Amino acid sequence: MDNRSQHSAFPKPQFSRRPPSPAGGYRASAAERTRVLKYSQTTFHSAGLAQTRFVDLESERGGEPWRVFVHLPLGEAPAGGWPLLVMTDGNAMIATAVDALRVQSSYPAGTNVGPGVIAAIGYPTEDAYDPLRRSFDLSPPPGRSYPPFSEGGPQVLTGGATRFLDFVEGEALPFLDGLVPIDPSRRTLFGHSFGGLFALHALFSGCRAFSRFVAASPTIYWEDAGLLDSERRFVAASRNGELAIHLSAGEHEGATLAPFQYGRDDTEKRLSNARTARTLELTREMAERLSALPHARVSFEVYPGETHMTMLPIAVSRAVRTAFQVHVA
């Protein structure tokens, strides 16, 4: 069969491709069979990108669906399965990630990047972000309530990261594994801003579904920097197993703004917000602390000349490199 036509149509979910157990073949659980039967009726839609479709998945726990953008490589999977990159804020990330992967994986000798699967989880909207839902999904508990983003709008709630992580681990990953073989030892979680906060929350919560975590401009300060308590517990527990952590921030996420941001009506407000967030400082300090962990490869980058938002394409490229590197140094 022509793999190109097979993947352009996207395969239907199947039962897990786990290797047979010593006691005899693998048997799908009743819950997995129910989930696969449900997802087998799922319809993929074109995302307007090469080898990329999206599907709206509802959690078994109810609530609004998530839009999952899936990019599948061409050809047969490696013996251990494809590496996987899972991204938050999928609507905003998927195009940049797919382009970065297609370009870099086409020349592995010069990039050290090979093919793999991208799953970018977002929302059923044509906008880059859904501010209301991401505020809840990507922020750690216990959370708080805030005034509406606009007059007459709904109250903004936070604290739903554990629920969202349950969906990612318990539903999205099995769904992806039903599409193509995934290498469970090469799964990477990426997030930017609130997404970076979520990636670190997953790491510090003891999430074992991923072995690589990429947090770009994480909002560590959020809600009295409660994430730092989770970090302390995580460090004290000293997780076993190989782990890769990449943290980053833009040069202008510290005490100074980018040159174009001075002399504007909102300059003082931006300076005040930057001094409150202290993204560059807090991220650097966290990287230094985590570097002392055994079995962890921790890296930290400052992107020269970049702000919180302009650093995003670079950070996505780093996530692609982390997730799909052919040879690990």
mmCIF file of C-alpha atoms in Angstrom:
data_model
loop_
_atom_site.group_PDB
_atom_site.id
_atom_site.type_symbol
_atom_site.label_atom_id
_atom_site.label_comp_id
_atom_site.label_asym_id
_atom_site.label_seq_id
_atom_site.Cartn_x
_atom_site.Cartn_y
_atom_site.Cartn_z
ATOM 1 C CA MET A 1 0.000 0.000 0.000
ATOM 2 C CA ASP A 2 1.196 3.537 -0.732
ATOM 3 C CA ASN A 3 2.011 4.994 2.674
ATOM 4 C CA ARG A 4 1.452 8.497 1.352
ATOM 5 C CA SER A 5 -2.181 7.821 0.495
ATOM 6 C CA GLN A 6 -2.660 5.851 3.693
ATOM 7 C CA HIS A 7 -1.476 8.683 5.906
ATOM 8 C CA SER A 8 -3.178 11.434 3.945
ATOM 9 C CA ALA A 9 -6.480 9.699 4.691
ATOM 10 C CA PHE A 10 -5.457 9.069 8.323
ATOM 11 C CA PRO A 11 -5.884 5.548 9.680
ATOM 12 C CA LYS A 12 -8.751 4.625 11.955
ATOM 13 C CA PRO A 13 -7.814 4.043 15.618
ATOM 14 C CA GLN A 14 -6.925 0.450 16.431
ATOM 15 C CA PHE A 15 -6.155 -1.472 19.585
ATOM 16 C CA SER A 16 -2.842 -0.860 21.281
ATOM 17 C CA ARG A 17 0.271 -2.108 19.506
ATOM 18 C CA ARG A 18 1.982 -3.163 22.716
ATOM 19 C CA PRO A 19 4.283 -6.185 22.403
ATOM 20 C CA PRO A 20 2.870 -9.541 23.509
ATOM 21 C CA SER A 21 3.305 -10.283 27.192
ATOM 22 C CA PRO A 22 5.146 -13.411 28.371
ATOM 23 C CA ALA A 23 1.826 -14.918 29.380
ATOM 24 C CA GLY A 24 0.408 -14.783 25.874
ATOM 25 C CA GLY A 25 -0.802 -11.896 23.657
ATOM 26 C CA TYR A 26 -1.883 -8.474 24.789
ATOM 27 C CA ARG A 27 -5.598 -8.114 25.478
ATOM 28 C CA ALA A 28 -7.195 -4.704 25.302
ATOM 29 C CA SER A 29 -9.043 -3.740 28.455
ATOM 30 C CA ALA A 30 -12.792 -3.206 28.369
ATOM 31 C CA ALA A 31 -12.236 0.520 28.868
ATOM 32 C CA GLU A 32 -9.787 0.649 25.959
ATOM 33 C CA ARG A 33 -12.140 -1.277 23.687
ATOM 34 C CA THR A 34 -14.956 1.125 24.538
ATOM 35 C CA ARG A 35 -12.711 4.122 23.902
ATOM 36 C CA VAL A 36 -11.414 2.757 20.600
ATOM 37 C CA LEU A 37 -14.921 1.941 19.384
ATOM 38 C CA LYS A 38 -15.969 5.478 20.258
ATOM 39 C CA TYR A 39 -12.982 7.048 18.519
ATOM 40 C CA SER A 40 -13.310 4.782 15.480
ATOM 41 C CA GLN A 41 -16.328 6.877 14.550
ATOM 42 C CA THR A 42 -14.283 10.073 14.838
ATOM 43 C CA THR A 43 -14.011 12.231 11.742
ATOM 44 C CA PHE A 44 -10.764 13.971 10.900
ATOM 45 C CA HIS A 45 -10.817 17.341 9.156
ATOM 46 C CA SER A 46 -8.133 18.977 7.058
ATOM 47 C CA ALA A 47 -5.964 21.454 8.940
ATOM 48 C CA GLY A 48 -4.650 22.997 5.732
ATOM 49 C CA LEU A 49 -1.153 21.685 6.467
ATOM 50 C CA ALA A 50 0.771 18.790 4.939
ATOM 51 C CA GLN A 51 0.007 15.413 6.545
ATOM 52 C CA THR A 52 -2.018 17.175 9.247
ATOM 53 C CA ARG A 53 -5.630 16.787 10.327
ATOM 54 C CA PHE A 54 -7.647 17.817 13.352
ATOM 55 C CA VAL A 55 -10.337 16.131 15.377
ATOM 56 C CA ASP A 56 -12.527 17.381 18.226
ATOM 57 C CA LEU A 57 -12.333 15.004 21.189
ATOM 58 C CA GLU A 58 -14.711 15.039 24.129
ATOM 59 C CA SER A 59 -13.511 13.749 27.460
ATOM 60 C CA GLU A 60 -15.256 10.758 28.966
ATOM 61 C CA ARG A 61 -15.720 13.020 32.002
ATOM 62 C CA GLY A 62 -17.825 15.445 29.964
ATOM 63 C CA GLY A 63 -17.300 19.115 29.274
ATOM 64 C CA GLU A 64 -16.391 20.965 26.105
ATOM 65 C CA PRO A 65 -14.251 19.182 23.500
ATOM 66 C CA TRP A 66 -10.609 19.823 22.774
ATOM 67 C CA ARG A 67 -9.411 20.227 19.204
ATOM 68 C CA VAL A 68 -6.422 17.951 18.593
ATOM 69 C CA PHE A 69 -4.262 18.720 15.570
ATOM 70 C CA VAL A 70 -2.309 15.635 14.487
ATOM 71 C CA HIS A 71 0.654 15.555 12.112
ATOM 72 C CA LEU A 72 1.694 12.069 10.986
ATOM 73 C CA PRO A 73 4.957 11.226 9.212
ATOM 74 C CA LEU A 74 5.090 9.269 5.981
ATOM 75 C CA GLY A 75 6.472 5.753 5.767
ATOM 76 C CA GLU A 76 6.719 2.852 8.167
ATOM 77 C CA ALA A 77 7.259 3.501 11.864
ATOM 78 C CA PRO A 78 10.562 2.515 13.503
ATOM 79 C CA ALA A 79 10.577 -0.748 15.436
ATOM 80 C CA GLY A 80 9.954 1.060 18.718
ATOM 81 C CA GLY A 81 7.350 3.439 17.322
ATOM 82 C CA TRP A 82 7.419 7.115 16.379
ATOM 83 C CA PRO A 83 8.625 9.826 18.745
ATOM 84 C CA LEU A 84 5.800 12.146 19.812
ATOM 85 C CA LEU A 85 5.608 15.865 20.567
ATOM 86 C CA VAL A 86 2.505 17.008 22.467
ATOM 87 C CA MET A 87 1.891 20.763 22.507
ATOM 88 C CA THR A 88 -0.533 23.005 24.362
ATOM 89 C CA ASP A 89 -2.261 25.958 22.660
ATOM 90 C CA GLY A 90 -2.520 23.790 19.583
ATOM 91 C CA ASN A 91 -4.267 26.329 17.344
ATOM 92 C CA ALA A 92 -1.367 28.755 17.734
ATOM 93 C CA MET A 93 1.429 26.173 17.579
ATOM 94 C CA ILE A 94 0.613 23.592 14.942
ATOM 95 C CA ALA A 95 1.594 25.449 11.754
ATOM 96 C CA THR A 96 4.966 26.583 13.112
ATOM 97 C CA ALA A 97 5.699 23.132 14.507
ATOM 98 C CA VAL A 98 4.800 21.284 11.311
ATOM 99 C CA ASP A 99 6.885 23.624 9.174
ATOM 100 C CA ALA A 100 9.858 23.332 11.535
ATOM 101 C CA LEU A 101 9.649 19.540 11.549
ATOM 102 C CA ARG A 102 9.216 19.178 7.774
ATOM 103 C CA VAL A 103 12.181 21.432 7.024
ATOM 104 C CA GLN A 104 14.526 20.013 9.647
ATOM 105 C CA SER A 105 13.671 16.332 9.209
ATOM 106 C CA SER A 106 14.315 16.609 5.470
ATOM 107 C CA TYR A 107 18.009 17.168 6.215
ATOM 108 C CA PRO A 108 18.873 15.145 9.365
ATOM 109 C CA ALA A 109 22.613 15.281 8.662
ATOM 110 C CA GLY A 110 22.498 19.032 9.182
ATOM 111 C CA THR A 111 19.833 19.214 11.876
ATOM 112 C CA ASN A 112 19.917 15.946 13.860
ATOM 113 C CA VAL A 113 16.122 15.916 13.500
ATOM 114 C CA GLY A 114 14.117 12.978 12.188
ATOM 115 C CA PRO A 115 10.401 12.440 11.504
ATOM 116 C CA GLY A 116 7.774 11.937 14.167
ATOM 117 C CA VAL A 117 4.226 12.658 15.321
ATOM 118 C CA ILE A 118 2.990 16.053 16.507
ATOM 119 C CA ALA A 119 -0.202 16.377 18.543
ATOM 120 C CA ALA A 120 -1.124 19.986 19.304
ATOM 121 C CA ILE A 121 -4.088 20.265 21.656
ATOM 122 C CA GLY A 122 -6.219 23.369 21.344
ATOM 123 C CA TYR A 123 -9.855 24.370 21.084
ATOM 124 C CA PRO A 124 -12.714 24.474 18.523
ATOM 125 C CA THR A 125 -12.048 28.045 17.415
ATOM 126 C CA GLU A 126 -10.582 29.813 14.406
ATOM 127 C CA ASP A 127 -8.578 32.074 16.710
ATOM 128 C CA ALA A 128 -5.016 31.400 17.817
ATOM 129 C CA TYR A 129 -6.083 31.138 21.463
ATOM 130 C CA ASP A 130 -9.153 30.555 23.595
ATOM 131 C CA PRO A 131 -8.232 32.810 26.555
ATOM 132 C CA LEU A 132 -11.024 31.621 28.824
ATOM 133 C CA ARG A 133 -10.450 27.878 28.466
ATOM 134 C CA ARG A 134 -6.658 28.012 28.444
ATOM 135 C CA SER A 135 -6.726 30.086 31.651
ATOM 136 C CA PHE A 136 -8.447 27.153 33.328
ATOM 137 C CA ASP A 137 -6.782 24.216 31.577
ATOM 138 C CA LEU A 138 -3.172 25.326 31.884
ATOM 139 C CA SER A 139 -3.031 26.715 35.433
ATOM 140 C CA PRO A 140 -2.365 24.485 38.471
ATOM 141 C CA PRO A 141 -4.883 24.000 41.266
ATOM 142 C CA PRO A 142 -6.340 25.221 43.517
ATOM 143 C CA GLY A 143 -6.988 28.176 41.217
ATOM 144 C CA ARG A 144 -8.920 31.391 41.701
ATOM 145 C CA SER A 145 -11.636 33.453 40.048
ATOM 146 C CA TYR A 146 -10.987 36.685 38.156
ATOM 147 C CA PRO A 147 -13.117 39.380 36.507
ATOM 148 C CA PRO A 148 -14.259 38.776 32.912
ATOM 149 C CA PHE A 149 -11.870 39.563 30.061
ATOM 150 C CA SER A 150 -14.530 41.870 28.634
ATOM 151 C CA GLU A 151 -17.617 43.586 29.978
ATOM 152 C CA GLY A 152 -20.523 41.183 30.255
ATOM 153 C CA GLY A 153 -18.313 38.144 29.687
ATOM 154 C CA PRO A 154 -18.014 35.070 31.905
ATOM 155 C CA GLN A 155 -15.910 35.005 35.037
ATOM 156 C CA VAL A 156 -12.366 33.764 34.454
ATOM 157 C CA LEU A 157 -11.527 30.626 36.426
ATOM 158 C CA THR A 158 -8.132 28.990 36.900
ATOM 159 C CA GLY A 159 -6.857 25.767 38.452
ATOM 160 C CA GLY A 160 -7.837 23.087 35.909
ATOM 161 C CA ALA A 161 -4.365 21.780 34.993
ATOM 162 C CA THR A 162 -4.744 18.460 36.799
ATOM 163 C CA ARG A 163 -8.020 17.748 34.997
ATOM 164 C CA PHE A 164 -6.453 18.661 31.662
ATOM 165 C CA LEU A 165 -3.420 16.485 32.398
ATOM 166 C CA ASP A 166 -5.781 13.590 33.126
ATOM 167 C CA PHE A 167 -7.281 14.077 29.664
ATOM 168 C CA VAL A 168 -3.856 14.202 28.013
ATOM 169 C CA GLU A 169 -2.549 11.104 29.781
ATOM 170 C CA GLY A 170 -5.697 9.034 29.966
ATOM 171 C CA GLU A 171 -7.468 9.855 26.710
ATOM 172 C CA ALA A 172 -5.381 11.803 24.192
ATOM 173 C CA LEU A 173 -2.296 9.584 24.409
ATOM 174 C CA PRO A 174 -4.238 6.299 24.024
ATOM 175 C CA PHE A 175 -6.084 7.853 21.084
ATOM 176 C CA LEU A 176 -2.791 8.743 19.399
ATOM 177 C CA ASP A 177 -1.373 5.304 20.107
ATOM 178 C CA GLY A 178 -4.370 3.887 18.281
ATOM 179 C CA LEU A 179 -3.498 5.855 15.153
ATOM 180 C CA VAL A 180 0.145 4.887 14.713
ATOM 181 C CA PRO A 181 2.768 3.158 16.870
ATOM 182 C CA ILE A 182 4.208 5.613 19.410
ATOM 183 C CA ASP A 183 7.491 5.088 21.267
ATOM 184 C CA PRO A 184 6.530 5.515 24.958
ATOM 185 C CA SER A 185 10.131 6.372 25.857
ATOM 186 C CA ARG A 186 10.239 9.307 23.412
ATOM 187 C CA ARG A 187 7.255 11.452 24.319
ATOM 188 C CA THR A 188 7.838 15.190 24.779
ATOM 189 C CA LEU A 189 5.516 17.784 26.340
ATOM 190 C CA PHE A 190 5.840 21.425 25.250
ATOM 191 C CA GLY A 191 4.162 24.599 26.406
ATOM 192 C CA HIS A 192 4.704 28.359 26.193
ATOM 193 C CA SER A 193 3.673 30.932 28.817
ATOM 194 C CA PHE A 194 0.698 29.348 30.616
ATOM 195 C CA GLY A 195 1.528 26.252 28.560
ATOM 196 C CA GLY A 196 5.025 26.300 30.047
ATOM 197 C CA LEU A 197 3.449 26.528 33.489
ATOM 198 C CA PHE A 198 1.351 23.481 32.601
ATOM 199 C CA ALA A 199 4.374 21.502 31.371
ATOM 200 C CA LEU A 200 6.167 22.176 34.654
ATOM 201 C CA HIS A 201 3.048 21.294 36.636
ATOM 202 C CA ALA A 202 2.936 17.961 34.807
ATOM 203 C CA LEU A 203 6.618 17.345 35.534
ATOM 204 C CA PHE A 204 6.372 18.253 39.210
ATOM 205 C CA SER A 205 3.162 16.232 39.608
ATOM 206 C CA GLY A 206 5.167 13.105 38.808
ATOM 207 C CA CYS A 207 3.767 12.615 35.297
ATOM 208 C CA ARG A 208 5.474 9.549 33.791
ATOM 209 C CA ALA A 209 3.829 9.762 30.386
ATOM 210 C CA PHE A 210 6.623 12.053 29.158
ATOM 211 C CA SER A 211 10.381 11.821 29.506
ATOM 212 C CA ARG A 212 11.104 15.232 27.973
ATOM 213 C CA PHE A 213 9.609 18.542 29.070
ATOM 214 C CA VAL A 214 10.062 21.850 27.231
ATOM 215 C CA ALA A 215 8.800 24.963 29.028
ATOM 216 C CA ALA A 216 9.182 28.265 27.175
ATOM 217 C CA SER A 217 8.652 31.505 29.113
ATOM 218 C CA PRO A 218 6.744 29.677 31.871
ATOM 219 C CA THR A 219 4.613 31.905 34.109
ATOM 220 C CA ILE A 220 6.273 30.642 37.276
ATOM 221 C CA TYR A 221 5.124 33.677 39.273
ATOM 222 C CA TRP A 222 1.443 32.870 38.699
ATOM 223 C CA GLU A 223 -0.805 32.915 41.777
ATOM 224 C CA ASP A 224 1.916 33.572 44.337
ATOM 225 C CA ALA A 225 4.357 31.239 42.561
ATOM 226 C CA GLY A 226 2.556 28.203 43.941
ATOM 227 C CA LEU A 227 4.407 26.076 41.388
ATOM 228 C CA LEU A 228 7.556 26.392 43.508
ATOM 229 C CA ASP A 229 5.963 24.294 46.255
ATOM 230 C CA SER A 230 5.367 21.542 43.703
ATOM 231 C CA GLU A 231 8.968 21.863 42.547
ATOM 232 C CA ARG A 232 10.269 21.397 46.089
ATOM 233 C CA ARG A 233 8.192 18.253 46.566
ATOM 234 C CA PHE A 234 9.342 16.921 43.200
ATOM 235 C CA VAL A 235 13.019 17.490 43.994
ATOM 236 C CA ALA A 236 12.629 15.868 47.406
ATOM 237 C CA ALA A 237 11.040 12.795 45.813
ATOM 238 C CA SER A 238 14.000 12.461 43.385
ATOM 239 C CA ARG A 239 12.282 10.849 40.389
ATOM 240 C CA ASN A 240 14.116 7.883 38.905
ATOM 241 C CA GLY A 241 14.623 7.366 35.195
ATOM 242 C CA GLU A 242 16.189 9.475 32.483
ATOM 243 C CA LEU A 243 14.666 12.911 32.143
ATOM 244 C CA ALA A 244 15.283 15.886 29.839
ATOM 245 C CA ILE A 245 14.120 19.389 30.780
ATOM 246 C CA HIS A 246 14.566 22.440 28.542
ATOM 247 C CA LEU A 247 13.695 25.882 29.904
ATOM 248 C CA SER A 248 13.882 29.164 28.019
ATOM 249 C CA ALA A 249 12.943 32.831 28.107
ATOM 250 C CA GLY A 250 13.359 35.897 25.934
ATOM 251 C CA GLU A 251 15.987 38.530 26.678
ATOM 252 C CA HIS A 252 13.259 41.128 27.181
ATOM 253 C CA GLU A 253 11.309 39.182 29.793
ATOM 254 C CA GLY A 254 13.319 40.627 32.643
ATOM 255 C CA ALA A 255 13.996 44.114 33.929
ATOM 256 C CA THR A 256 14.140 45.702 30.469
ATOM 257 C CA LEU A 257 11.664 45.886 27.623
ATOM 258 C CA ALA A 258 12.429 45.579 23.928
ATOM 259 C CA PRO A 259 13.497 48.899 22.356
ATOM 260 C CA PHE A 260 10.230 49.255 20.426
ATOM 261 C CA GLN A 261 8.230 49.001 23.670
ATOM 262 C CA TYR A 262 9.611 52.224 25.158
ATOM 263 C CA GLY A 263 8.001 55.613 24.607
ATOM 264 C CA ARG A 264 4.496 54.172 24.336
ATOM 265 C CA ASP A 265 1.376 54.864 26.354
ATOM 266 C CA ASP A 266 1.588 51.432 27.971
ATOM 267 C CA THR A 267 5.341 51.396 28.687
ATOM 268 C CA GLU A 268 5.034 51.855 32.455
ATOM 269 C CA LYS A 269 2.352 49.194 32.681
ATOM 270 C CA ARG A 270 4.498 46.765 30.696
ATOM 271 C CA LEU A 271 7.499 47.468 32.916
ATOM 272 C CA SER A 272 5.397 46.869 36.009
ATOM 273 C CA ASN A 273 4.052 43.596 34.625
ATOM 274 C CA ALA A 274 7.555 42.435 33.671
ATOM 275 C CA ARG A 275 8.862 43.174 37.161
ATOM 276 C CA THR A 276 5.999 41.206 38.655
ATOM 277 C CA ALA A 277 6.394 38.209 36.350
ATOM 278 C CA ARG A 278 10.223 38.120 36.494
ATOM 279 C CA THR A 279 10.067 35.405 33.846
ATOM 280 C CA LEU A 280 13.715 35.471 32.837
ATOM 281 C CA GLU A 281 14.988 35.512 36.418
ATOM 282 C CA LEU A 282 12.654 32.844 37.790
ATOM 283 C CA THR A 283 13.191 30.523 34.829
ATOM 284 C CA ARG A 284 16.973 30.820 35.077
ATOM 285 C CA GLU A 285 16.881 30.131 38.819
ATOM 286 C CA MET A 286 14.668 27.084 38.337
ATOM 287 C CA ALA A 287 17.009 25.676 35.695
ATOM 288 C CA GLU A 288 19.929 26.068 38.089
ATOM 289 C CA ARG A 289 18.085 24.202 40.844
ATOM 290 C CA LEU A 290 16.895 21.392 38.586
ATOM 291 C CA SER A 291 20.401 20.922 37.179
ATOM 292 C CA ALA A 292 21.342 19.286 40.472
ATOM 293 C CA LEU A 293 18.877 16.442 39.901
ATOM 294 C CA PRO A 294 20.421 13.025 39.206
ATOM 295 C CA HIS A 295 19.462 11.413 35.889
ATOM 296 C CA ALA A 296 18.213 14.755 34.514
ATOM 297 C CA ARG A 297 19.599 16.629 31.516
ATOM 298 C CA VAL A 298 18.621 20.237 32.133
ATOM 299 C CA SER A 299 19.250 23.049 29.662
ATOM 300 C CA PHE A 300 18.386 26.738 29.722
ATOM 301 C CA GLU A 301 18.423 29.290 26.920
ATOM 302 C CA VAL A 302 17.931 33.024 26.693
ATOM 303 C CA TYR A 303 16.808 34.137 23.247
ATOM 304 C CA PRO A 304 18.582 37.440 22.453
ATOM 305 C CA GLY A 305 16.390 40.323 21.361
ATOM 306 C CA GLU A 306 13.144 38.427 21.946
ATOM 307 C CA THR A 307 10.040 39.265 23.973
ATOM 308 C CA HIS A 308 7.497 36.948 25.566
ATOM 309 C CA MET A 309 5.691 36.533 22.258
ATOM 310 C CA THR A 310 8.427 36.954 19.642
ATOM 311 C CA MET A 311 10.456 34.118 21.150
ATOM 312 C CA LEU A 312 7.687 31.640 20.338
ATOM 313 C CA PRO A 313 8.847 30.408 16.876
ATOM 314 C CA ILE A 314 12.349 29.808 18.239
ATOM 315 C CA ALA A 315 10.970 27.918 21.217
ATOM 316 C CA VAL A 316 8.820 25.740 18.963
ATOM 317 C CA SER A 317 11.878 24.901 16.867
ATOM 318 C CA ARG A 318 13.736 23.917 20.043
ATOM 319 C CA ALA A 319 10.826 21.686 21.024
ATOM 320 C CA VAL A 320 10.975 19.987 17.624
ATOM 321 C CA ARG A 321 14.707 19.457 18.017
ATOM 322 C CA THR A 322 14.253 18.059 21.534
ATOM 323 C CA ALA A 323 11.447 15.703 20.569
ATOM 324 C CA PHE A 324 12.812 14.366 17.294
ATOM 325 C CA GLN A 325 16.587 14.386 17.699
ATOM 326 C CA VAL A 326 18.202 11.422 15.991
ATOM 327 C CA HIS A 327 21.340 11.232 18.133
ATOM 328 C CA VAL A 328 21.258 12.292 21.794
ATOM 329 C CA ALA A 329 24.471 13.992 22.883
#
